[in-house]
Coordinates of C-alpha atoms in Angstrom, one line a residue:
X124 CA 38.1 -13.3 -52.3
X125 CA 34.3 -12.4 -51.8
X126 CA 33.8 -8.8 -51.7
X127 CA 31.5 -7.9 -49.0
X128 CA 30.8 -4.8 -46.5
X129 CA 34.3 -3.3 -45.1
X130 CA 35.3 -5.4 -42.0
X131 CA 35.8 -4.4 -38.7
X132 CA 39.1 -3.7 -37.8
X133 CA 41.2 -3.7 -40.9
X134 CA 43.1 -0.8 -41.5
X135 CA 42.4 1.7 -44.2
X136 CA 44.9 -0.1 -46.4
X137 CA 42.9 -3.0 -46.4
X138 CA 39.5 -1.9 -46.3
X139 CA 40.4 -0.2 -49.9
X140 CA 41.8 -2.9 -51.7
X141 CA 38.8 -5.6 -50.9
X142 CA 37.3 -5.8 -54.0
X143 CA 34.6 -8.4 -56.0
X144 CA 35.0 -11.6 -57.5
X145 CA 36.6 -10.9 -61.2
X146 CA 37.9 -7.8 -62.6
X147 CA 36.5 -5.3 -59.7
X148 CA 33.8 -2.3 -61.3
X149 CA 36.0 0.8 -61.8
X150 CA 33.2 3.1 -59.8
X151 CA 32.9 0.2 -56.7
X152 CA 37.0 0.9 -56.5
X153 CA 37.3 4.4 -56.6
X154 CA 33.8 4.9 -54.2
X155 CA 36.2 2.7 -51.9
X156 CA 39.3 4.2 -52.1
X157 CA 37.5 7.3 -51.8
X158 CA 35.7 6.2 -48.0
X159 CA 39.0 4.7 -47.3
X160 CA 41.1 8.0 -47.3
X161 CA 38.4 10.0 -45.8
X162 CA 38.5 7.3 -43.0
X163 CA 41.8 8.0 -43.1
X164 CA 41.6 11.9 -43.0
X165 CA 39.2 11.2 -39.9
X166 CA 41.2 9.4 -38.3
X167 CA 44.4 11.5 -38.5
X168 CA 42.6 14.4 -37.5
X169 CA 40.6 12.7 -34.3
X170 CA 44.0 11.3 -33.4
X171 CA 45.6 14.5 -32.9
X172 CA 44.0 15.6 -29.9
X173 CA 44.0 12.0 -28.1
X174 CA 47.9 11.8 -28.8
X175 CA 47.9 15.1 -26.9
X176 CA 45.7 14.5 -24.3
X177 CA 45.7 13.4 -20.9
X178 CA 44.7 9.8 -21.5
X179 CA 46.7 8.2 -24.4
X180 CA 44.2 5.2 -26.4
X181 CA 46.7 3.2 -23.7
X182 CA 44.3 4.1 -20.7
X183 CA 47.8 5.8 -19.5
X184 CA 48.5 9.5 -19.0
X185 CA 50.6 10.8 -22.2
X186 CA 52.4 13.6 -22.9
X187 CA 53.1 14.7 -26.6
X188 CA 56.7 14.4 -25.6
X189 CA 56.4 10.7 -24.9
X190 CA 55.0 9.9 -28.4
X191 CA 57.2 9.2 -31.4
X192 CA 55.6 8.9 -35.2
X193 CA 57.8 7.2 -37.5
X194 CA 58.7 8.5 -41.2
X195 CA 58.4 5.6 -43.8
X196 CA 61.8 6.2 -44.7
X197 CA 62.9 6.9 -41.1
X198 CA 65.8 4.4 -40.0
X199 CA 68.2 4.2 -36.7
X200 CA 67.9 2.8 -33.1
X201 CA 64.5 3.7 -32.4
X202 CA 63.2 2.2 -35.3
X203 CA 65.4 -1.0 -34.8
X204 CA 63.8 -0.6 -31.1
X205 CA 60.4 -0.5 -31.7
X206 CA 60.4 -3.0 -35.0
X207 CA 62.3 -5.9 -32.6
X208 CA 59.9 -4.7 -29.7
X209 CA 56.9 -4.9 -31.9
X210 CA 58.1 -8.3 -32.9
X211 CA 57.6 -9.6 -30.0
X212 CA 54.4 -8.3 -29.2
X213 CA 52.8 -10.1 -31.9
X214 CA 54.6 -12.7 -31.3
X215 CA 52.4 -13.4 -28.2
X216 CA 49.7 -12.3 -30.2
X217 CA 49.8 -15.4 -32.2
X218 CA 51.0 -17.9 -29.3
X219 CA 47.7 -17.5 -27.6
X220 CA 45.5 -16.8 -30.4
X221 CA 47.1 -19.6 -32.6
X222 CA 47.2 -16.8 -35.4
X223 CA 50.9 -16.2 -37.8
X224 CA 50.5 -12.0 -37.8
X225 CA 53.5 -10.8 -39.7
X226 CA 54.8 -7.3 -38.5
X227 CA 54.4 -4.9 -41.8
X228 CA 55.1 -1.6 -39.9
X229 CA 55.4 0.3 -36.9
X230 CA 53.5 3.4 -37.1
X231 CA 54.3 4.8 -33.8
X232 CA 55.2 4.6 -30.3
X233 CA 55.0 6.3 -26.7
X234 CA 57.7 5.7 -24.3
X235 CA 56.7 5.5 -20.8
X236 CA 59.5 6.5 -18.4
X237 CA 62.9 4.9 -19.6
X238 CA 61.9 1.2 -20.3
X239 CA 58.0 1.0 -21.3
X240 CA 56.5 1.2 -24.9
X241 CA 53.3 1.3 -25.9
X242 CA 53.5 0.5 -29.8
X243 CA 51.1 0.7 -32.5
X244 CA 51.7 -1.5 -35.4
X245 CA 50.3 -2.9 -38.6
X246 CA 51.0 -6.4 -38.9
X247 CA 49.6 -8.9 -42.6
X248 CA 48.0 -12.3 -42.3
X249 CA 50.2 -14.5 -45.1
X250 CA 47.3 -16.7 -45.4
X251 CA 44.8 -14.4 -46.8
X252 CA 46.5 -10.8 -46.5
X253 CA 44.5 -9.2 -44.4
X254 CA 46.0 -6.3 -42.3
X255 CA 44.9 -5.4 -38.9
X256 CA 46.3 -2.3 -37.0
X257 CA 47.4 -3.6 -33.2
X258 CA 48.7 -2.2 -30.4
X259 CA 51.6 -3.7 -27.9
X260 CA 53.1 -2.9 -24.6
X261 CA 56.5 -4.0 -23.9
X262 CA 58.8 -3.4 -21.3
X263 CA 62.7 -4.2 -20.7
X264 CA 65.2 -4.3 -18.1
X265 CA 68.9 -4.9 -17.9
X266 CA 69.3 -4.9 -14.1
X267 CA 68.2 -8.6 -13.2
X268 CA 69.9 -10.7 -11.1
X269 CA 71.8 -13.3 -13.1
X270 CA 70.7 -12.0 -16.3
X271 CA 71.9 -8.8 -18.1
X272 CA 68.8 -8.3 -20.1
X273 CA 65.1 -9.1 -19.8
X274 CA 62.2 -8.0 -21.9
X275 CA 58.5 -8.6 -21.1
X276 CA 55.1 -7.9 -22.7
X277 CA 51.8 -7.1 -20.9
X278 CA 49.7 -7.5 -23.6
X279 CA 48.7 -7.1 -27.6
X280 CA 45.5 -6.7 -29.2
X281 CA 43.8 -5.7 -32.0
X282 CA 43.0 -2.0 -32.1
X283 CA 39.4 -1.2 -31.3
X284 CA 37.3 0.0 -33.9
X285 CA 34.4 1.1 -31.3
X286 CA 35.6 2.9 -27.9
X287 CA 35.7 1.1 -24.8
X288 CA 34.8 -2.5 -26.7
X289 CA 38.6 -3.1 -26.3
X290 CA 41.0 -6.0 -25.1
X291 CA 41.9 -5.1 -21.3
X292 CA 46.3 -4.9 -21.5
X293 CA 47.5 -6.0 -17.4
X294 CA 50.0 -4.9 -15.5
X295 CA 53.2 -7.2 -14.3
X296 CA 52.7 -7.9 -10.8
X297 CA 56.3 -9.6 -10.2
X298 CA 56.9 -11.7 -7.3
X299 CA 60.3 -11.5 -6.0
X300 CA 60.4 -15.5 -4.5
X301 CA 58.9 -16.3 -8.5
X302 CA 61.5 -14.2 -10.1
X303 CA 64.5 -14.3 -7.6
X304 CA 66.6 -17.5 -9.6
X305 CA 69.4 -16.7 -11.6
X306 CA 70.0 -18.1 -15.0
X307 CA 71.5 -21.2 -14.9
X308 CA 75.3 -22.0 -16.6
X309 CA 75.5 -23.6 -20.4
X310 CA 74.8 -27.8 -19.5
X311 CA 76.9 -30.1 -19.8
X312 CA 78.8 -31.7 -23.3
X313 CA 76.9 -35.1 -22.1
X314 CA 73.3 -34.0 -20.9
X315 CA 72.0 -34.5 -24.1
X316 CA 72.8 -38.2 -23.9
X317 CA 70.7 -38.9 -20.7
X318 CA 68.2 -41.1 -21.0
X319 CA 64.4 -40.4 -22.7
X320 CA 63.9 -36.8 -22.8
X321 CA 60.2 -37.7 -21.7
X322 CA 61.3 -38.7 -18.2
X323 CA 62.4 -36.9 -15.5
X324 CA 65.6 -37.4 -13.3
X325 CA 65.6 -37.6 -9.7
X326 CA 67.8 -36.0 -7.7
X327 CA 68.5 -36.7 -4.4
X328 CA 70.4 -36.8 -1.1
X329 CA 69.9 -38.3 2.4
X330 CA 70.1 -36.0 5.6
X331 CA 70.7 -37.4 8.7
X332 CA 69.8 -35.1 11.8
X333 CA 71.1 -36.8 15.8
X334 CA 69.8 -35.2 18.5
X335 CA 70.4 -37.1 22.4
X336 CA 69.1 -40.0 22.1
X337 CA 66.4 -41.7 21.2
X338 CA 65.4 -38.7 19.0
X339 CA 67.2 -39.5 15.8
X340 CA 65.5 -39.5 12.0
X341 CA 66.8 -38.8 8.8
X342 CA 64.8 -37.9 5.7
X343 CA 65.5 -37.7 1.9
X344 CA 64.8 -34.4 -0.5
X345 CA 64.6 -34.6 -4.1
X346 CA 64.2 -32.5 -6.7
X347 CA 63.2 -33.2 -10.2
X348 CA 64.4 -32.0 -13.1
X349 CA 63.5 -32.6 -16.9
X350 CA 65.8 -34.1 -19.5
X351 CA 66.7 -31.6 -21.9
X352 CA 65.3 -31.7 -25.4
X353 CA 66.8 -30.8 -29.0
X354 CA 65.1 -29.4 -31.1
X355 CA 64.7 -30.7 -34.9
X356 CA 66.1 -28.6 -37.7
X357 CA 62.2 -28.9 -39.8
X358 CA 60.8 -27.8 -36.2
X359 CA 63.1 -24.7 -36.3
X360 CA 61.9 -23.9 -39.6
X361 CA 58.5 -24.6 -38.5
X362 CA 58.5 -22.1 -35.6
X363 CA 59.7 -19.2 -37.0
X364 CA 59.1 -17.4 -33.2
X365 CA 62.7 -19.2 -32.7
X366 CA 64.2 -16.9 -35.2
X367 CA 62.8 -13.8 -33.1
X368 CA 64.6 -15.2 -30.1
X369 CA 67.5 -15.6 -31.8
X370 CA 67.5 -11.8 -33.4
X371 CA 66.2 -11.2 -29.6
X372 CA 69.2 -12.6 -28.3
X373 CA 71.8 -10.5 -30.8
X374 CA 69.7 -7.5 -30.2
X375 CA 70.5 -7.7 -26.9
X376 CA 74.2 -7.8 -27.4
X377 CA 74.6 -5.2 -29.9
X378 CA 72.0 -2.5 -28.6
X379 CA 74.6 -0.6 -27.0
X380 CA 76.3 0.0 -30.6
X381 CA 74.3 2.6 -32.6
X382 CA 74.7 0.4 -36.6
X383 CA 71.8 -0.8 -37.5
X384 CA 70.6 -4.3 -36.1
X385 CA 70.0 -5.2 -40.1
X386 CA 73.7 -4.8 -40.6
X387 CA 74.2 -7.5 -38.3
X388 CA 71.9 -10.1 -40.2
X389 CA 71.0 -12.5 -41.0
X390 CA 71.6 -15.2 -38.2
X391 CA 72.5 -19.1 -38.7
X392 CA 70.7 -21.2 -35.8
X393 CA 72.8 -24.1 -35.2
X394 CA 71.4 -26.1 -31.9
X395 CA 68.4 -25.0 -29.8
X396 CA 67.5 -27.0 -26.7
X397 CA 64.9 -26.5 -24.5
X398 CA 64.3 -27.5 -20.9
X399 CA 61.0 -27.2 -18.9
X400 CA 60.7 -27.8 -15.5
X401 CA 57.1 -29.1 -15.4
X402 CA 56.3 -32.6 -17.4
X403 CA 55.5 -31.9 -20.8
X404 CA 56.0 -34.0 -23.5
X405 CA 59.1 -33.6 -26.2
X406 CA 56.9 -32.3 -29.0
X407 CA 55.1 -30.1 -27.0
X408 CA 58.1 -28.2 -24.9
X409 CA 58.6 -25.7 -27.6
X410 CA 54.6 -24.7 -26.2
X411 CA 55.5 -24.6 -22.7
X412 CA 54.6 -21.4 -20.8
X413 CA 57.7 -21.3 -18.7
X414 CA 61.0 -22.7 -20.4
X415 CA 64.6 -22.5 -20.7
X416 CA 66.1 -22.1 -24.4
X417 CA 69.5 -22.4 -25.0
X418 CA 70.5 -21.4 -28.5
X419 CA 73.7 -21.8 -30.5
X420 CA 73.6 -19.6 -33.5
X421 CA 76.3 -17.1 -35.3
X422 CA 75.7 -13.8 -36.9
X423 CA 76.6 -14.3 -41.0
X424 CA 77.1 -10.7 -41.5
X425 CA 78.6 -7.7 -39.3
X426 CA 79.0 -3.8 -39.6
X427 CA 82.9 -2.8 -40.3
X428 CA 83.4 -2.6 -36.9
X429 CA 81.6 -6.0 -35.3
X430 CA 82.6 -9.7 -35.9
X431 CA 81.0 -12.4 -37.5
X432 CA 81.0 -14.8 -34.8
X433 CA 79.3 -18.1 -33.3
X434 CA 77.4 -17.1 -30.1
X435 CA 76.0 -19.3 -27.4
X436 CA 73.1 -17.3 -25.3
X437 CA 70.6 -18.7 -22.7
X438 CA 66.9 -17.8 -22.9
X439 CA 64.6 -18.0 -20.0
X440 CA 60.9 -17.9 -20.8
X441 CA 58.0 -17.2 -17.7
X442 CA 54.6 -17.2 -18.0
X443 CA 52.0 -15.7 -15.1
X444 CA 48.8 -16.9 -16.6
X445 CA 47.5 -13.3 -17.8
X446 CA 46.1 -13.1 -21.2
X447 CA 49.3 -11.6 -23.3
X448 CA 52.0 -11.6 -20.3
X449 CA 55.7 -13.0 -21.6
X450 CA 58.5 -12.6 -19.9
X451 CA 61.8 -13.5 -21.6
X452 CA 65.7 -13.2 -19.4
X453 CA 68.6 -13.7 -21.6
X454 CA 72.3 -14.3 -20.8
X455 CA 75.7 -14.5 -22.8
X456 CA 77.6 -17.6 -22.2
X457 CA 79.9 -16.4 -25.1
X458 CA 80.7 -12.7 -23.3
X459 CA 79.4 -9.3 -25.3
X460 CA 82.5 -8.9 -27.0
X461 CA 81.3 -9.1 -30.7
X462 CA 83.6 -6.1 -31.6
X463 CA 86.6 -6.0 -33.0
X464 CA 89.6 -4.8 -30.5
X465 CA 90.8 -1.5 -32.4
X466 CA 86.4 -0.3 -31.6
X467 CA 86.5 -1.4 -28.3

């Protein structure tokens, strides 16, 4: 890798280690190391007072309360919480920027009333190393009708390196007729054997209105609905994202129980099939903004108290068109039992 002036935007971890072409000159790495940790000194220091301010680098009143800074060893439900959370956050990251961040750490987050975070993460590029620090915000609810969980983001960026250069984070604006529809049930054994998941099927009926004559008419209403699509086992492994749903999905039935959501990995993904309601074509559904997933998978491993068990959960995914906005609604076909009877 060519050595060059630090970049913009990498954190201090990374701005230390670039080095030059061949064994790096002893006095090059300790100069840099040395700029890197009083970057970092700086940074700590000018971070205390905005962390206590009245404006968080959220744009959003903060309390020191409301902020939480991890410990590297620190483990437990808040740091399951905010790793899972993070997760996700990056994961639209990299669906509209086309980019494969890997979360490396959470550093910190502040919790907005009961369900909104505001996270600040470090996340690795596999393809070169690079490590950016970002910032999320992710909100959840479990009080939606026909779905017992739902989890959204408004938005992940890069942090700024200059004030006021950064990435604008929006709001959810929900509209009650977008978001009023329940989750459908589990489909059918035989609606993977309709015909070319490329095609739509028509559905219709024929309603016939008599009045006192002559005024008669009848009229037809259809609705259209897309075949539902499996997905390959090499496009699973493909689109690791699918994987986060899955742990998405399990997170969701265990958060309740205070083990550790590690305890309860790793997962087996056995089916996915997904379902859109606009025409796309097979190969590109998994890309759809607004999708329904329905995942069969089974949790290999289990704390003393949990079952290892095959789970079947439905996955609704909805889109608004803002830069960074996600919104997933999940719901157990298979019940939230995974304990065993005697924990119950």
């Amino acid at each position: 890798m060519t050595s060059s002036s630090p970049k913009p935007n990498l954190c201090a971890k990374c701005q230390a280690e670039i080095t030059d072409i061949g064994p790096p000159p002893r006095k090059r790495r300790i100069e840099l190391t040395a700029a890197a940790d009083d970057k970092s000194d700086d940074e700590s220091t000018a971070a205390a007072p905005d962390d206590e301010s009245s404006h968080s680098e959220f744009d959003d009143p903060v309390r020191s309360t409301d902020l939480h800074k991890f410990e590297n060893s620190e483990t437990g439900f808040f740091r399951d919480l905010a790793n899972i959370y993070a997760r996700f956050g990056l994961h639209s990251y990299n669906s509209r920027k086309g980019t494969n961040f890997q979360l490396s750490r959470v550093d910190k987050y502040i919790n907005y009333g009961v369900f909104s975070y505001s996270l600040t993460f470090e996340a690795t590029d596999p393809a070169d190393g690079s490590c950016f620090t970002f910032q999320a915000r992710v909100l959840r609810d479990d009080n939606v009708k026909g779905s017992y969980y739902r989890i959204m983001t408004e938005g992940c960026r890069i942090k700024p390196q200059i004030p006021g250069t950064r990435e604008k984070i929006h709001r959810w604006e929900f509209d009650p007729e977008v978001y009023k529809d329940t989750l459908p049930d589990w489909y059918p054994d035989d609606a993977l054997l309709l015909p070319s998941n490329d095609q739509f099927h028509q559905v219709g009926a024929t309603c016939s209105f008599i009045f006192l004559p002559p005024l008669s008419f009848s009229f037809s209403l259809f609705v259209f609905i897309f075949a539902l699509s499996q997905v390959q086992d090499s496009d699973i492994l493909e689109n690791d994202w699918l994987k986060l749903y899955a742990d998405l999905a399990m997170y969701t039935l265990k958060e309740a129980d205070m083990s550790l959501f590690e305890s309860w990995l790793p997962l087996e993904i056995s089916k996915v099939v997904v379902q859109t309601f606009e025409y796309v074509k097979s190969k590109e559904k998994l890309k759809a903004g607004n999708a329904i997933f329905y995942f069969s998978f089974k949790n290999l491993n289990a704390p003393p108290h949990g079952l290892c068990q095959d789970h079947r959960v439905i996955i609704r995914r909805t889109t608004d068109g803002l830069p960074g906005h996600a919104c997933l609604d999940f719901k157990s076909c298979t019940g939230h039992n995974i304990f065993k009877a005697s924990s119950v």
